[in-house]
mmCIF file of C-alpha atoms and ligand atoms in Angstrom:
data_model
loop_
_atom_site.group_PDB
_atom_site.id
_atom_site.type_symbol
_atom_site.label_atom_id
_atom_site.label_comp_id
_atom_site.label_asym_id
_atom_site.label_seq_id
_atom_site.Cartn_x
_atom_site.Cartn_y
_atom_site.Cartn_z
ATOM 1 C CA VAL V 120 -1.947 -10.635 29.033
ATOM 2 C CA ASP V 121 -5.323 -11.466 29.355
ATOM 3 C CA GLU V 122 -7.236 -12.050 26.018
ATOM 4 C CA PHE V 123 -11.002 -11.391 26.919
ATOM 5 C CA GLY V 124 -10.110 -8.279 28.903
ATOM 6 C CA LEU V 125 -7.899 -7.677 25.796
ATOM 7 C CA ILE V 126 -10.609 -8.012 22.936
ATOM 8 C CA ALA V 127 -13.336 -5.528 25.248
ATOM 9 C CA ALA V 128 -9.897 -2.498 26.683
ATOM 10 C CA CYS V 129 -8.334 -2.753 23.182
ATOM 11 C CA PHE V 130 -10.653 -3.939 20.006
ATOM 12 C CA LYS V 131 -14.268 -3.555 21.239
ATOM 13 C CA PRO V 132 -13.991 0.402 21.508
ATOM 14 C CA LEU V 133 -12.270 0.550 17.561
ATOM 15 C CA SER V 134 -15.600 -1.493 16.294
ATOM 16 C CA LYS V 135 -18.041 1.329 17.044
ATOM 17 C CA GLY V 136 -18.514 3.193 13.861
ATOM 18 C CA TYR V 137 -20.017 0.135 12.144
ATOM 19 C CA SER V 138 -22.983 -1.896 13.528
ATOM 20 C CA GLY V 139 -22.188 -4.743 11.146
ATOM 21 C CA SER V 140 -18.908 -5.334 14.268
ATOM 22 C CA LEU V 141 -22.172 -6.285 16.114
ATOM 23 C CA ASN V 142 -20.028 -4.317 18.731
ATOM 24 C CA LEU V 143 -17.583 -7.491 19.010
ATOM 25 C CA THR V 144 -20.511 -9.562 21.268
ATOM 26 C CA ASP V 145 -21.072 -12.566 18.526
ATOM 27 C CA ASP V 146 -19.020 -15.011 16.564
ATOM 28 C CA ALA V 147 -19.147 -13.310 13.694
ATOM 29 C CA ALA V 148 -19.687 -10.385 11.849
ATOM 30 C CA ILE V 149 -22.645 -9.220 9.474
ATOM 31 C CA VAL V 150 -22.085 -6.696 6.363
ATOM 32 C CA SER V 151 -24.365 -5.727 4.073
ATOM 33 C CA LEU V 152 -24.259 -3.994 1.089
ATOM 34 C CA PRO V 153 -26.549 -0.967 -1.117
ATOM 35 C CA ALA V 154 -28.662 -2.687 -4.301
ATOM 36 C CA GLY V 155 -25.804 -2.381 -7.035
ATOM 37 C CA GLN V 156 -22.380 -2.971 -4.702
ATOM 38 C CA GLU V 157 -19.675 -5.168 -4.648
ATOM 39 C CA LEU V 158 -17.621 -6.155 -1.983
ATOM 40 C CA VAL V 159 -13.350 -5.927 -2.760
ATOM 41 C CA VAL V 160 -11.727 -8.294 -0.177
ATOM 42 C CA THR V 161 -7.837 -7.195 0.525
ATOM 43 C CA THR V 162 -5.381 -9.388 3.108
ATOM 44 C CA ASP V 163 -2.275 -8.766 4.422
ATOM 45 C CA ALA V 164 0.317 -9.957 7.142
ATOM 46 C CA ILE V 165 2.734 -9.230 8.695
ATOM 47 C CA SER V 166 5.921 -10.740 10.439
ATOM 48 C CA ALA V 167 7.986 -9.018 13.108
ATOM 49 C CA GLY V 168 11.603 -9.684 12.330
ATOM 50 C CA VAL V 169 10.682 -9.001 7.950
ATOM 51 C CA HIS V 170 7.782 -6.722 7.995
ATOM 52 C CA PHE V 171 8.848 -4.260 11.075
ATOM 53 C CA LEU V 172 11.906 -4.045 13.429
ATOM 54 C CA GLY V 173 9.519 -4.757 16.439
ATOM 55 C CA ASN V 174 11.424 -2.141 18.053
ATOM 56 C CA GLU V 175 9.129 0.200 16.784
ATOM 57 C CA GLU V 176 5.956 2.230 18.341
ATOM 58 C CA PRO V 177 3.336 -0.611 18.243
ATOM 59 C CA ALA V 178 0.958 2.903 16.405
ATOM 60 C CA LEU V 179 3.116 2.866 13.648
ATOM 61 C CA ILE V 180 3.594 -1.135 13.405
ATOM 62 C CA ALA V 181 -0.459 -1.152 13.267
ATOM 63 C CA ARG V 182 -1.176 2.091 11.138
ATOM 64 C CA LYS V 183 0.960 1.004 8.963
ATOM 65 C CA LEU V 184 -0.280 -2.225 8.373
ATOM 66 C CA LEU V 185 -3.946 -0.813 7.791
ATOM 67 C CA ARG V 186 -2.051 1.186 5.093
ATOM 68 C CA CYS V 187 -1.454 -0.924 3.894
ATOM 69 C CA ASN V 188 -4.544 -2.473 3.029
ATOM 70 C CA LEU V 189 -5.948 0.356 2.441
ATOM 71 C CA SER V 190 -3.342 1.178 -0.365
ATOM 72 C CA ASP V 191 -4.893 -2.136 -2.258
ATOM 73 C CA LEU V 192 -8.773 -1.100 -1.879
ATOM 74 C CA ALA V 193 -7.069 2.502 -3.721
ATOM 75 C CA ALA V 194 -5.548 0.890 -6.076
ATOM 76 C CA LYS V 195 -8.898 -1.238 -7.274
ATOM 77 C CA GLY V 196 -11.008 2.034 -6.781
ATOM 78 C CA ALA V 197 -12.893 0.871 -3.882
ATOM 79 C CA ALA V 198 -14.176 2.966 -0.310
ATOM 80 C CA PRO V 199 -13.472 1.400 2.923
ATOM 81 C CA LEU V 200 -15.856 -0.065 4.697
ATOM 82 C CA ALA V 201 -14.572 -2.365 7.404
ATOM 83 C CA TYR V 202 -11.499 -4.657 8.146
ATOM 84 C CA PHE V 203 -11.075 -7.956 10.291
ATOM 85 C CA LEU V 204 -8.232 -7.761 12.484
ATOM 86 C CA ASN V 205 -6.234 -10.928 13.383
ATOM 87 C CA VAL V 206 -3.343 -11.155 16.120
ATOM 88 C CA MET V 207 -0.429 -13.385 16.771
ATOM 89 C CA LEU V 208 1.072 -11.941 19.735
ATOM 90 C CA PRO V 209 4.214 -14.189 22.244
ATOM 91 C CA THR V 210 3.538 -14.787 25.438
ATOM 92 C CA ASP V 211 5.611 -12.068 27.071
ATOM 93 C CA THR V 212 3.949 -8.988 25.194
ATOM 94 C CA THR V 213 2.367 -6.038 27.699
ATOM 95 C CA PRO V 214 -0.941 -4.749 27.595
ATOM 96 C CA GLU V 215 0.591 -1.671 27.092
ATOM 97 C CA TRP V 216 1.978 -2.813 23.923
ATOM 98 C CA VAL V 217 -1.354 -3.999 22.609
ATOM 99 C CA HIS V 218 -2.767 -0.493 24.285
ATOM 100 C CA GLY V 219 -0.471 1.131 22.025
ATOM 101 C CA PHE V 220 -1.532 -0.637 18.847
ATOM 102 C CA ALA V 221 -4.818 -0.209 19.042
ATOM 103 C CA ASP V 222 -4.593 3.845 19.712
ATOM 104 C CA GLY V 223 -2.674 3.447 16.286
ATOM 105 C CA LEU V 224 -5.278 1.803 14.533
ATOM 106 C CA ARG V 225 -7.480 4.125 16.395
ATOM 107 C CA GLN V 226 -5.543 7.303 15.068
ATOM 108 C CA ASP V 227 -6.014 6.314 10.951
ATOM 109 C CA GLN V 228 -9.641 4.814 11.768
ATOM 110 C CA ALA V 229 -10.318 8.248 12.239
ATOM 111 C CA GLU V 230 -8.519 9.164 8.946
ATOM 112 C CA TYR V 231 -10.160 6.974 6.963
ATOM 113 C CA SER V 232 -13.089 5.971 8.021
ATOM 114 C CA ILE V 233 -12.688 2.303 8.503
ATOM 115 C CA HIS V 234 -14.167 0.219 11.263
ATOM 116 C CA LEU V 235 -13.007 -2.885 13.020
ATOM 117 C CA ALA V 236 -15.555 -5.786 12.031
ATOM 118 C CA GLY V 237 -13.821 -8.522 14.313
ATOM 119 C CA GLY V 238 -10.865 -11.396 14.114
ATOM 120 C CA ASP V 239 -8.843 -13.259 16.772
ATOM 121 C CA THR V 240 -6.266 -13.238 19.397
ATOM 122 C CA ILE V 241 -3.912 -15.804 19.940
ATOM 123 C CA ALA V 242 -0.542 -16.335 21.871
ATOM 124 C CA THR V 243 2.546 -17.764 19.834
ATOM 125 C CA LYS V 244 5.892 -19.097 20.524
ATOM 126 C CA GLY V 245 6.706 -17.328 16.964
ATOM 127 C CA PRO V 246 7.404 -13.491 16.733
ATOM 128 C CA ALA V 247 4.309 -11.389 16.905
ATOM 129 C CA THR V 248 2.358 -12.134 13.557
ATOM 130 C CA PHE V 249 -1.262 -9.547 12.209
ATOM 131 C CA SER V 250 -2.840 -10.371 9.587
ATOM 132 C CA MET V 251 -5.958 -7.923 8.657
ATOM 133 C CA THR V 252 -8.526 -8.407 6.000
ATOM 134 C CA ALA V 253 -10.264 -4.864 4.697
ATOM 135 C CA LEU V 254 -12.924 -4.836 3.188
ATOM 136 C CA GLY V 255 -13.814 -1.576 0.329
ATOM 137 C CA VAL V 256 -17.428 -1.264 -1.792
ATOM 138 C CA ILE V 257 -17.601 -0.412 -5.157
ATOM 139 C CA PRO V 258 -20.752 -0.199 -8.240
ATOM 140 C CA ALA V 259 -21.041 -3.766 -9.049
ATOM 141 C CA GLY V 260 -18.476 -5.039 -11.861
ATOM 142 C CA LYS V 261 -16.530 -1.818 -11.224
ATOM 143 C CA MET V 262 -12.790 -3.012 -9.454
ATOM 144 C CA LEU V 263 -10.454 -1.973 -11.398
ATOM 145 C CA ARG V 264 -8.020 -4.739 -12.959
ATOM 146 C CA ARG V 265 -4.060 -5.425 -13.316
ATOM 147 C CA CYS V 266 -5.547 -7.405 -16.600
ATOM 148 C CA SER V 267 -6.908 -4.869 -19.142
ATOM 149 C CA ALA V 268 -3.492 -2.457 -19.667
ATOM 150 C CA ARG V 269 -3.458 -1.859 -23.741
ATOM 151 C CA PRO V 270 -1.000 -0.852 -25.847
ATOM 152 C CA GLY V 271 -1.062 2.935 -26.510
ATOM 153 C CA ASP V 272 -1.770 3.788 -23.051
ATOM 154 C CA ILE V 273 0.056 6.384 -21.147
ATOM 155 C CA ILE V 274 1.617 4.728 -17.805
ATOM 156 C CA VAL V 275 1.373 7.153 -14.534
ATOM 157 C CA VAL V 276 2.195 7.082 -11.081
ATOM 158 C CA SER V 277 1.062 9.101 -8.270
ATOM 159 C CA GLY V 278 3.059 10.888 -5.975
ATOM 160 C CA THR V 279 7.286 9.755 -5.945
ATOM 161 C CA LEU V 280 9.290 6.886 -6.036
ATOM 162 C CA GLY V 281 11.893 5.679 -3.754
ATOM 163 C CA ASP V 282 11.047 7.579 -1.309
ATOM 164 C CA SER V 283 10.392 4.610 1.662
ATOM 165 C CA ALA V 284 13.622 2.217 -0.091
ATOM 166 C CA LEU V 285 16.063 5.206 0.986
ATOM 167 C CA GLY V 286 13.879 6.016 4.039
ATOM 168 C CA LEU V 287 14.526 2.179 5.275
ATOM 169 C CA ILE V 288 18.487 3.139 4.304
ATOM 170 C CA SER V 289 18.260 5.947 5.922
ATOM 171 C CA LEU V 290 16.757 4.787 9.402
ATOM 172 C CA ARG V 291 19.476 2.220 9.241
ATOM 173 C CA GLY V 292 22.090 4.362 8.684
ATOM 174 C CA ALA V 293 24.214 7.626 11.145
ATOM 175 C CA ALA V 294 22.093 10.683 9.540
ATOM 176 C CA GLY V 295 18.261 9.415 8.578
ATOM 177 C CA ASP V 296 16.519 11.951 6.225
ATOM 178 C CA GLU V 297 13.780 12.826 8.077
ATOM 179 C CA TYR V 298 10.683 12.988 5.019
ATOM 180 C CA LEU V 299 12.027 9.567 3.510
ATOM 181 C CA ILE V 300 12.175 8.333 6.620
ATOM 182 C CA ASN V 301 8.136 8.662 7.600
ATOM 183 C CA ARG V 302 7.761 7.769 4.351
ATOM 184 C CA TYR V 303 8.971 4.786 4.653
ATOM 185 C CA LEU V 304 6.920 4.591 8.077
ATOM 186 C CA LEU V 305 3.819 5.718 6.372
ATOM 187 C CA PRO V 306 2.179 5.265 3.524
ATOM 188 C CA GLU V 307 -0.935 7.566 2.723
ATOM 189 C CA PRO V 308 -3.136 4.972 0.266
ATOM 190 C CA ARG V 309 -4.478 6.788 -2.368
ATOM 191 C CA LEU V 310 -8.380 5.982 -1.796
ATOM 192 C CA ALA V 311 -9.339 9.767 -3.485
ATOM 193 C CA LEU V 312 -6.994 8.967 -6.882
ATOM 194 C CA GLY V 313 -7.990 5.025 -6.509
ATOM 195 C CA LYS V 314 -11.707 6.127 -6.206
ATOM 196 C CA LYS V 315 -11.772 8.581 -9.690
ATOM 197 C CA LEU V 316 -9.568 6.065 -11.235
ATOM 198 C CA LEU V 317 -12.976 4.093 -12.310
ATOM 199 C CA GLY V 318 -13.729 5.338 -15.387
ATOM 200 C CA LEU V 319 -10.392 6.576 -16.101
ATOM 201 C CA ALA V 320 -7.520 3.674 -15.704
ATOM 202 C CA ASN V 321 -7.859 0.619 -18.124
ATOM 203 C CA ALA V 322 -5.490 -0.951 -15.723
ATOM 204 C CA SER V 323 -4.219 -0.284 -11.729
ATOM 205 C CA MET V 324 -2.365 -1.464 -9.279
ATOM 206 C CA ASP V 325 -0.429 -0.237 -6.030
ATOM 207 C CA ILE V 326 2.632 -0.453 -6.329
ATOM 208 C CA SER V 327 4.472 -2.648 -3.594
ATOM 209 C CA ASP V 328 7.513 -4.948 -4.276
ATOM 210 C CA GLY V 329 8.778 -1.702 -6.617
ATOM 211 C CA LEU V 330 8.231 -0.778 -9.801
ATOM 212 C CA VAL V 331 8.999 -2.606 -12.331
ATOM 213 C CA GLN V 332 8.498 -6.138 -10.517
ATOM 214 C CA ASP V 333 4.354 -4.483 -10.044
ATOM 215 C CA LEU V 334 4.798 -2.824 -13.917
ATOM 216 C CA GLY V 335 5.092 -6.683 -14.820
ATOM 217 C CA HIS V 336 2.909 -8.024 -12.852
ATOM 218 C CA ILE V 337 0.303 -6.035 -15.435
ATOM 219 C CA CYS V 338 2.506 -6.599 -18.585
ATOM 220 C CA GLU V 339 1.928 -9.945 -17.961
ATOM 221 C CA GLU V 340 -1.731 -9.597 -16.458
ATOM 222 C CA SER V 341 -2.687 -7.718 -19.537
ATOM 223 C CA LYS V 342 -0.510 -9.353 -22.070
ATOM 224 C CA VAL V 343 1.561 -6.573 -23.058
ATOM 225 C CA GLY V 344 4.545 -4.728 -22.827
ATOM 226 C CA ALA V 345 5.755 -1.721 -21.130
ATOM 227 C CA THR V 346 8.232 1.279 -21.817
ATOM 228 C CA ILE V 347 9.414 4.134 -19.538
ATOM 229 C CA ARG V 348 11.736 7.017 -19.031
ATOM 230 C CA ARG V 349 13.722 7.087 -15.947
ATOM 231 C CA PRO V 350 13.594 10.814 -16.520
ATOM 232 C CA LEU V 351 10.537 10.655 -16.634
ATOM 233 C CA LEU V 352 10.518 9.526 -12.773
ATOM 234 C CA PRO V 353 9.111 11.586 -9.970
ATOM 235 C CA LEU V 354 11.190 12.291 -7.479
ATOM 236 C CA SER V 355 11.133 14.113 -4.186
ATOM 237 C CA LYS V 356 13.904 16.574 -3.473
ATOM 238 C CA PRO V 357 15.378 14.657 -1.071
ATOM 239 C CA ALA V 358 15.378 11.155 -2.864
ATOM 240 C CA ALA V 359 16.521 13.677 -5.548
ATOM 241 C CA ALA V 360 19.588 14.440 -3.459
ATOM 242 C CA MET V 361 20.980 11.251 -2.476
ATOM 243 C CA ILE V 362 20.522 10.199 -5.870
ATOM 244 C CA LYS V 363 22.851 12.870 -7.048
ATOM 245 C CA ASN V 364 25.547 11.846 -4.475
ATOM 246 C CA ASP V 365 25.229 8.029 -5.604
ATOM 247 C CA GLU V 366 23.637 7.118 -8.771
ATOM 248 C CA LYS V 367 23.484 3.418 -7.593
ATOM 249 C CA LEU V 368 20.339 4.377 -5.796
ATOM 250 C CA TRP V 369 18.075 4.284 -8.833
ATOM 251 C CA ASP V 370 18.311 0.705 -7.857
ATOM 252 C CA LYS V 371 16.089 1.896 -5.154
ATOM 253 C CA ILE V 372 13.948 4.139 -7.145
ATOM 254 C CA VAL V 373 12.835 1.891 -9.824
ATOM 255 C CA GLY V 374 13.374 -2.051 -7.682
ATOM 256 C CA GLY V 375 12.993 -0.534 -3.518
ATOM 257 C CA GLY V 376 9.862 -1.803 -2.143
ATOM 258 C CA ASP V 377 6.767 -0.283 -0.439
ATOM 259 C CA ASP V 378 5.793 2.992 -2.493
ATOM 260 C CA TYR V 379 2.485 2.552 -1.858
ATOM 261 C CA GLU V 380 1.925 4.776 -4.655
ATOM 262 C CA LEU V 381 -0.288 3.623 -7.560
ATOM 263 C CA LEU V 382 0.688 2.910 -11.123
ATOM 264 C CA PHE V 383 -2.313 2.533 -14.084
ATOM 265 C CA THR V 384 -2.898 3.032 -17.422
ATOM 266 C CA VAL V 385 -4.932 5.744 -19.075
ATOM 267 C CA PRO V 386 -5.811 5.307 -22.840
ATOM 268 C CA ALA V 387 -3.600 8.043 -23.980
ATOM 269 C CA SER V 388 -7.011 9.971 -25.306
ATOM 270 C CA LYS V 389 -7.733 10.841 -21.655
ATOM 271 C CA LYS V 390 -3.562 12.385 -21.166
ATOM 272 C CA GLN V 391 -5.572 15.572 -20.225
ATOM 273 C CA GLU V 392 -8.142 14.371 -17.871
ATOM 274 C CA ILE V 393 -4.713 12.983 -15.839
ATOM 275 C CA GLY V 394 -3.357 16.678 -15.557
ATOM 276 C CA ALA V 395 -6.616 18.677 -13.799
ATOM 277 C CA LEU V 396 -6.958 14.899 -11.773
ATOM 278 C CA ALA V 397 -3.693 15.840 -10.024
ATOM 279 C CA ALA V 398 -4.598 19.633 -9.802
ATOM 280 C CA LYS V 399 -7.491 18.808 -7.971
ATOM 281 C CA LEU V 400 -6.477 16.064 -5.327
ATOM 282 C CA ASP V 401 -3.065 18.251 -5.283
ATOM 283 C CA LEU V 402 -0.894 15.109 -5.720
ATOM 284 C CA PRO V 403 1.541 14.798 -8.827
ATOM 285 C CA LEU V 404 0.350 12.247 -11.259
ATOM 286 C CA THR V 405 3.092 11.543 -13.919
ATOM 287 C CA VAL V 406 3.154 9.918 -17.206
ATOM 288 C CA ILE V 407 6.751 7.930 -16.823
ATOM 289 C CA GLY V 408 6.078 5.591 -20.381
ATOM 290 C CA GLU V 409 3.558 3.955 -22.048
ATOM 291 C CA ILE V 410 2.720 0.242 -23.281
ATOM 292 C CA ILE V 411 3.375 -1.488 -25.965
ATOM 293 C CA VAL V 412 2.759 -4.327 -27.598
ATOM 294 C CA GLY V 413 5.618 -7.543 -25.881
ATOM 295 C CA ASP V 414 6.215 -8.957 -22.901
ATOM 296 C CA SER V 415 8.728 -7.330 -20.758
ATOM 297 C CA VAL V 416 9.190 -4.611 -18.771
ATOM 298 C CA GLN V 417 11.600 -1.519 -20.646
ATOM 299 C CA LEU V 418 13.535 1.060 -18.931
ATOM 300 C CA LEU V 419 14.888 3.794 -20.776
ATOM 301 C CA ASP V 420 18.431 5.930 -19.707
ATOM 302 C CA GLU V 421 18.413 9.585 -20.168
ATOM 303 C CA ASN V 422 20.001 8.356 -23.498
ATOM 304 C CA ASN V 423 16.932 6.821 -24.495
ATOM 305 C CA LYS V 424 19.528 3.820 -24.216
ATOM 306 C CA THR V 425 17.834 -0.198 -21.787
ATOM 307 C CA VAL V 426 18.999 -0.244 -18.384
ATOM 308 C CA PRO V 427 19.731 -3.539 -17.018
ATOM 309 C CA LEU V 428 17.482 -4.510 -14.212
ATOM 310 C CA ALA V 429 19.482 -5.955 -11.311
ATOM 311 C CA ASN V 430 17.009 -5.331 -8.349
ATOM 312 C CA LYS V 431 14.009 -7.625 -9.650
ATOM 313 C CA GLY V 432 11.879 -6.208 -6.413
ATOM 314 C CA TYR V 433 11.052 -7.561 -3.497
ATOM 315 C CA ARG V 434 10.364 -11.416 -3.328
ATOM 316 C CA HIS V 435 9.971 -13.709 -0.009
ATOM 317 C CA PHE V 436 10.929 -16.460 -0.939
HETATM 318 P P1 ADP F 614 -13.965 -17.448 18.817
HETATM 319 O O1 ADP F 614 -14.019 -18.292 20.557
HETATM 320 O O2 ADP F 614 -15.439 -17.861 17.957
HETATM 321 O O3 ADP F 614 -12.969 -17.172 18.030
HETATM 322 P P2 ADP F 614 -13.483 -15.040 19.760
HETATM 323 O O4 ADP F 614 -13.354 -15.264 21.611
HETATM 324 O O5 ADP F 614 -12.018 -14.984 19.977
HETATM 325 O O6 ADP F 614 -14.635 -16.102 19.489
HETATM 326 O O7 ADP F 614 -13.696 -14.057 20.077
HETATM 327 C C1 ADP F 614 -15.267 -12.813 20.689
HETATM 328 C C2 ADP F 614 -14.514 -11.612 19.228
HETATM 329 O O8 ADP F 614 -13.729 -10.715 19.500
HETATM 330 C C3 ADP F 614 -15.404 -12.036 17.809
HETATM 331 O O9 ADP F 614 -16.373 -10.595 17.781
HETATM 332 C C4 ADP F 614 -14.321 -11.819 17.266
HETATM 333 O O10 ADP F 614 -14.442 -11.669 16.314
HETATM 334 C C5 ADP F 614 -13.593 -10.168 18.533
HETATM 335 N N1 ADP F 614 -11.696 -10.665 18.426
HETATM 336 C C6 ADP F 614 -11.915 -10.892 18.654
HETATM 337 N N2 ADP F 614 -10.453 -10.876 18.340
HETATM 338 C C7 ADP F 614 -9.867 -8.697 18.158
HETATM 339 C C8 ADP F 614 -9.249 -8.728 17.554
HETATM 340 N N3 ADP F 614 -7.850 -8.393 17.498
HETATM 341 N N4 ADP F 614 -9.461 -7.899 16.694
HETATM 342 C C9 ADP F 614 -10.747 -7.579 16.578
HETATM 343 N N5 ADP F 614 -12.312 -8.267 16.784
HETATM 344 C C10 ADP F 614 -11.162 -9.321 17.819
HETATM 345 MG MG1 MG F 615 -10.669 -16.870 18.862
#
């Protein structure tokens, strides 16, 4: 692999749509913003053996990395602008692999209107590792926060829960469900929803480490408690079928990671707007419980009994 050849062949074409990238010809990029707008910045790193198996199509690895960053922008209500990419490759990486990786980025850049603005490419003695930083724009002062949920708010999630965690089980097992596997491999950042939550949601985040753990973050930052009801949790058909066979899998629905759905709270008085928004976006938006005075997350089952929370969600350390 030749560093400058790769940058020219793989990454330069991805920078074309963003003039501030200077076509990757300079030491740094330029970001300008219209008056009254501010930047929302998020970053994520992934490493072979931890975040991906290593033998996936490189295009899929790249697309998931980009989509995870975009999911953070969506959760904050921001519109994608540009991203930076650090690539740390083992010395035996083939040019074909990097081309495949860049091709995945090209596909999703077109889908989500975002472009590459810069980065760095280095060799490593460790596993392949990537770090991406995404920039989004938002009207100044409007970014959606985790710290502003209020007692009385309803708690809403987009899409369905647990598909990705069940998809990973499918992927590791013999007979896999294609829908669930695809949900694990290619999450869909809820950008259109995030934008609509500005001025509607009190608090918002994306679910990446499991519903209960992530709702716990909103509670901690907002100094509130939450009650959620298991019968209300939205499940896809394949997920519901798996749960029917094995009740223990509820743990994956409430604690499994990689959902990349939005979790947000809305004043109860605005409940009807949620229904209208779901119809408009053609995306399920489900009320799963409410914010209360307190300091923890309580999950209730079909009989209003508290469910002990064994799986607290994904933790690196
Ligand atoms: P420096 O020596 O200052 O680190 P480089 O020679 O590594 O700069 O990079 C040259 C240009 O190529 C810069 O504009 C940089 O942003 C871009 N670049 C290098 N690697 C990547 C990458 N993986 N993705 C996007 N841009 C990259
Ligand atoms: Mg460099």
